[in-house]
Short mmCIF file of C-alpha atoms in Angstrom, two decimals:
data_model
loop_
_atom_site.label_atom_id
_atom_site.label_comp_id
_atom_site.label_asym_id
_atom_site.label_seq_id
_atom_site.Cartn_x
_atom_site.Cartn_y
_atom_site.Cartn_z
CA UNK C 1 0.00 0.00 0.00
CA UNK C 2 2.60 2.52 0.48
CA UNK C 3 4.37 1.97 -3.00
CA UNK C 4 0.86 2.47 -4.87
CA UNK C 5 0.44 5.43 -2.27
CA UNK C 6 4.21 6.75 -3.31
CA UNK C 7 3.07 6.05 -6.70
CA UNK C 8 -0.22 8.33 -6.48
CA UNK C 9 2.24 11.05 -5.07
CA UNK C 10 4.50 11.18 -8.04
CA UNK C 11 1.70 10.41 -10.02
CA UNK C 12 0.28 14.07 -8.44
CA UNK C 13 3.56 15.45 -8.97
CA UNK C 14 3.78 14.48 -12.68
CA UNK C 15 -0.15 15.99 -13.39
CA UNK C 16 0.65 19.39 -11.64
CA UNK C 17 3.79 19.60 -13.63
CA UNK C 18 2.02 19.02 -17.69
CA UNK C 19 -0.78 21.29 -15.36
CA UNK C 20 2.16 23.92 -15.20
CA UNK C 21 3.20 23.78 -18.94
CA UNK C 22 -0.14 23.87 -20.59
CA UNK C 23 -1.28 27.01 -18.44
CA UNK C 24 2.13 28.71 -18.70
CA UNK C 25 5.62 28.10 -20.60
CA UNK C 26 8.45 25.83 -19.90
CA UNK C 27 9.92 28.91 -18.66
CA UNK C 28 7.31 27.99 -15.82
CA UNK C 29 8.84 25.43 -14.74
CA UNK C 30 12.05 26.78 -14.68
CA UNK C 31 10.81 29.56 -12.36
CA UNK C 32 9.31 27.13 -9.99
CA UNK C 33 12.33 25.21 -9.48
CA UNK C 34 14.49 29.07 -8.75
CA UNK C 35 11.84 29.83 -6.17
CA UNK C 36 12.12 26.40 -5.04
CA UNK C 37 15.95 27.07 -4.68
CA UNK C 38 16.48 30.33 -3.86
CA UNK C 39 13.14 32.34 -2.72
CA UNK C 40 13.77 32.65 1.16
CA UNK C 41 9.68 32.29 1.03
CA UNK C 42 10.46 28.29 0.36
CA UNK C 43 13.83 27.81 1.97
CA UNK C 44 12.26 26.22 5.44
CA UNK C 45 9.93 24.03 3.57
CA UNK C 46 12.76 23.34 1.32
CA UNK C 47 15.25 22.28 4.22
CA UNK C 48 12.35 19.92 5.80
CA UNK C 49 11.70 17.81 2.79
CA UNK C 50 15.35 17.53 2.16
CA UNK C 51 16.36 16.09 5.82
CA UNK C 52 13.30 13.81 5.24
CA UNK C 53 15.84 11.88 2.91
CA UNK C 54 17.53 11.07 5.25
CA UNK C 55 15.48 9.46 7.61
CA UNK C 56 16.24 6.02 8.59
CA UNK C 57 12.68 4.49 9.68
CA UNK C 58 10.54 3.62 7.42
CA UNK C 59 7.55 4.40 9.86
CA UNK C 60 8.75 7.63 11.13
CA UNK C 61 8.83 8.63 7.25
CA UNK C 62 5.43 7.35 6.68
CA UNK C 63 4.30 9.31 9.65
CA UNK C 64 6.15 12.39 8.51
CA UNK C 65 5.29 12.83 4.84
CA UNK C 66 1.22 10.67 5.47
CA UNK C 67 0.17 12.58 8.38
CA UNK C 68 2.09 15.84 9.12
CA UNK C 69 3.26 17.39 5.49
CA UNK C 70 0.55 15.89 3.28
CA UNK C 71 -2.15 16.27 6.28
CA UNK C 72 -1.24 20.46 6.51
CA UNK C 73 -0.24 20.57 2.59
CA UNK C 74 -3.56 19.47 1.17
CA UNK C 75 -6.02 21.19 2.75
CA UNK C 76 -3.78 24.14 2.58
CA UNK C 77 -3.19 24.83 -1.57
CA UNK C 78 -6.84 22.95 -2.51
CA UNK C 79 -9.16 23.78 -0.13
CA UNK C 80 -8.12 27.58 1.07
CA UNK C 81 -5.91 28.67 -1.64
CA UNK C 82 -7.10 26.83 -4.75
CA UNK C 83 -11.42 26.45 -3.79
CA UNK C 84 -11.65 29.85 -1.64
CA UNK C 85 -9.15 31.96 -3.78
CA UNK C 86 -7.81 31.21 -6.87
CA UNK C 87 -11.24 30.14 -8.00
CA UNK C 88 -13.07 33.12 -7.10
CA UNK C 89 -9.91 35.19 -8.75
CA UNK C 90 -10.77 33.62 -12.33
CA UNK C 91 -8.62 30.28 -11.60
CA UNK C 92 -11.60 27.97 -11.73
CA UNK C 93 -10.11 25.91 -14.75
CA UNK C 94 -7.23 25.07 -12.23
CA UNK C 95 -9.65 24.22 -9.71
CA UNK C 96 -11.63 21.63 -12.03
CA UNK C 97 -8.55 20.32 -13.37
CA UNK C 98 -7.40 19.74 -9.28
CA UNK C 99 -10.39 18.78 -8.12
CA UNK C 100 -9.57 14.91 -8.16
CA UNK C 101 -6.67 16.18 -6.17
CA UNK C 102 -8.08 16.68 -2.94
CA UNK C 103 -10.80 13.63 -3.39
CA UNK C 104 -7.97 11.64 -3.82
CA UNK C 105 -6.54 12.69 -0.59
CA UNK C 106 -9.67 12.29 1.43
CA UNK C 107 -9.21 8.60 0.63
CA UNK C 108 -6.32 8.04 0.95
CA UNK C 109 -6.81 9.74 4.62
CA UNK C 110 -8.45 7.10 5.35
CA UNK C 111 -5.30 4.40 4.72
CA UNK C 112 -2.91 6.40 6.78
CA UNK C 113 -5.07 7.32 9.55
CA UNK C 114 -6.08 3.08 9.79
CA UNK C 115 -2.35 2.17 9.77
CA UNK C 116 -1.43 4.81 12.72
CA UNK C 117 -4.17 3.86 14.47
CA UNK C 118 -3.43 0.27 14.32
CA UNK C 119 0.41 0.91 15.20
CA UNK C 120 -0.55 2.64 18.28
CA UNK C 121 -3.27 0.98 19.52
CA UNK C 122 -0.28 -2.05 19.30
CA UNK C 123 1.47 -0.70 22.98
CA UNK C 124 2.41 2.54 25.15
CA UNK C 125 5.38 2.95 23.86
CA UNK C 126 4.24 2.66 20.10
CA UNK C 127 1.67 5.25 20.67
CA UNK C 128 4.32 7.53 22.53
CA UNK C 129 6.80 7.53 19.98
CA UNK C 130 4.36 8.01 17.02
CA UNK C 131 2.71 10.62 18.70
CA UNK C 132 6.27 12.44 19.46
CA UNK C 133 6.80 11.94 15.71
CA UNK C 134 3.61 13.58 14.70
CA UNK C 135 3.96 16.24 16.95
CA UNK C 136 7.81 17.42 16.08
CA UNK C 137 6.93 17.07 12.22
CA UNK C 138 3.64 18.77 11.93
CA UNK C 139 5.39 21.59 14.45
CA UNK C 140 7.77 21.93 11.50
CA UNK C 141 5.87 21.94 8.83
CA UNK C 142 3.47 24.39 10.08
CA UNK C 143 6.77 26.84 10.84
CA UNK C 144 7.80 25.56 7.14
CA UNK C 145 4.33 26.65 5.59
CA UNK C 146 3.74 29.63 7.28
CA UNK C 147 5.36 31.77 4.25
CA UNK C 148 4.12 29.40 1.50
CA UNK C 149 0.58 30.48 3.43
CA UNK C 150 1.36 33.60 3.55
CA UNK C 151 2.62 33.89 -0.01
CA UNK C 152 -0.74 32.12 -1.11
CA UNK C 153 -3.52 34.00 1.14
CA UNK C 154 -1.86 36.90 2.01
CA UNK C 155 -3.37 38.02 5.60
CA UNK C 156 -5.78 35.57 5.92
CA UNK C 157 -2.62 33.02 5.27
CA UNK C 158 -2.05 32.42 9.09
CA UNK C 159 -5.41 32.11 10.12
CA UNK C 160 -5.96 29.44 7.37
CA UNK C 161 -2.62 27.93 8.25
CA UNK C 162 -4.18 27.39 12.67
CA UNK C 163 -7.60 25.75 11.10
CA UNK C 164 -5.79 23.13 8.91
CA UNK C 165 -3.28 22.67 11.78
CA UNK C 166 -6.52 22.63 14.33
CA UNK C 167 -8.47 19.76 12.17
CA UNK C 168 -4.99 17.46 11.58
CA UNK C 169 -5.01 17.44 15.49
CA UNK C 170 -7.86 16.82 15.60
CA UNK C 171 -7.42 13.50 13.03
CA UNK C 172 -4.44 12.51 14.90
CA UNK C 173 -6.26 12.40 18.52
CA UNK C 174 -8.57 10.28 16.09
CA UNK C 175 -6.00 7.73 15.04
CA UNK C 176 -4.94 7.47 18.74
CA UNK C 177 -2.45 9.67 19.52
CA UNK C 178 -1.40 12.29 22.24
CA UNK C 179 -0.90 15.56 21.64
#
């Protein structure tokens, strides 16, 4: 399951790339990856996903990039910067062409938040250490986001930033852990 969900990822990555060259240039993309390298605006952000390559355990990863990044990063871009702004701003062809996007991640919600509740439920210490995991990760990628938010809402960027953070709490104490 976490292959075909790595798969789905890249799979994401691929779409929003074509996405990126049929609404703009290649010059696009080429743009994206200097922000991506050099705009201080993406720099934290940056830094997290790259010392995520270097983690050793496997579960610790899954809990990272499952539950913290993709549980904040979602919501985030589709549901308060693509639905509640770009759409209203004239972006609703993006919007249609992302809407799978989010569905997508709904579902597959539902995987990741099963397999961390099973691994906790398993002992103390399981649920302990996952939760510590969740907690130091999501800590960092809200810090991480909180320019990309900015960036992407403007003023309203922090506010949406606490309610995405608020809910993935929320899901966590679901699955079982402590926060």
């Amino acid at each position: 399951p976490a292959m075909f969900q790595a798969m789905d990822q890249l799979g994401v990555a691929q779409y929003l790339t074509r996405l990126g060259l049929t609404l703009g240039e290649p010059g696009a993309l080429e743009a994206g990856k200097n922000a991506w390298m050099q705009d201080p605006r993406w720099q934290v952000l940056r830094r997290l996903v790259e010392d995520t390559l270097v983690v050793n355990d496997p579960f610790e990863l899954f809990v990272t990039h499952n539950l913290a990044l993709d549980g904040m990063v979602f919501p985030l871009i589709y549901n308060h910067f693509i639905d509640e702004q770009l759409a209203v701003q004239g972006g609703t062809a993006v919007a249609m062409l992302t809407a799978f996007m989010p569905e997508w991640h709904t579902e597959a919600n539902r995987w990741v938040d099963a397999v961390i509740k099973v691994a906790a439920a398993e002992n103390a210490d399981n649920q302990s250490l996952i939760s510590g995991w969740f907690q130091r990760y999501a800590d960092q990628a809200q810090a991480a986001l909180a320019p990309v938010a900015e960036m992407a809402l403007g003023a309203a960027g922090a506010e949406a930033l606490l309610a995405v953070r608020e809910t993935l709490n929320a899901r966590a104490r679901k699955a079982g852990l402590t926060l």
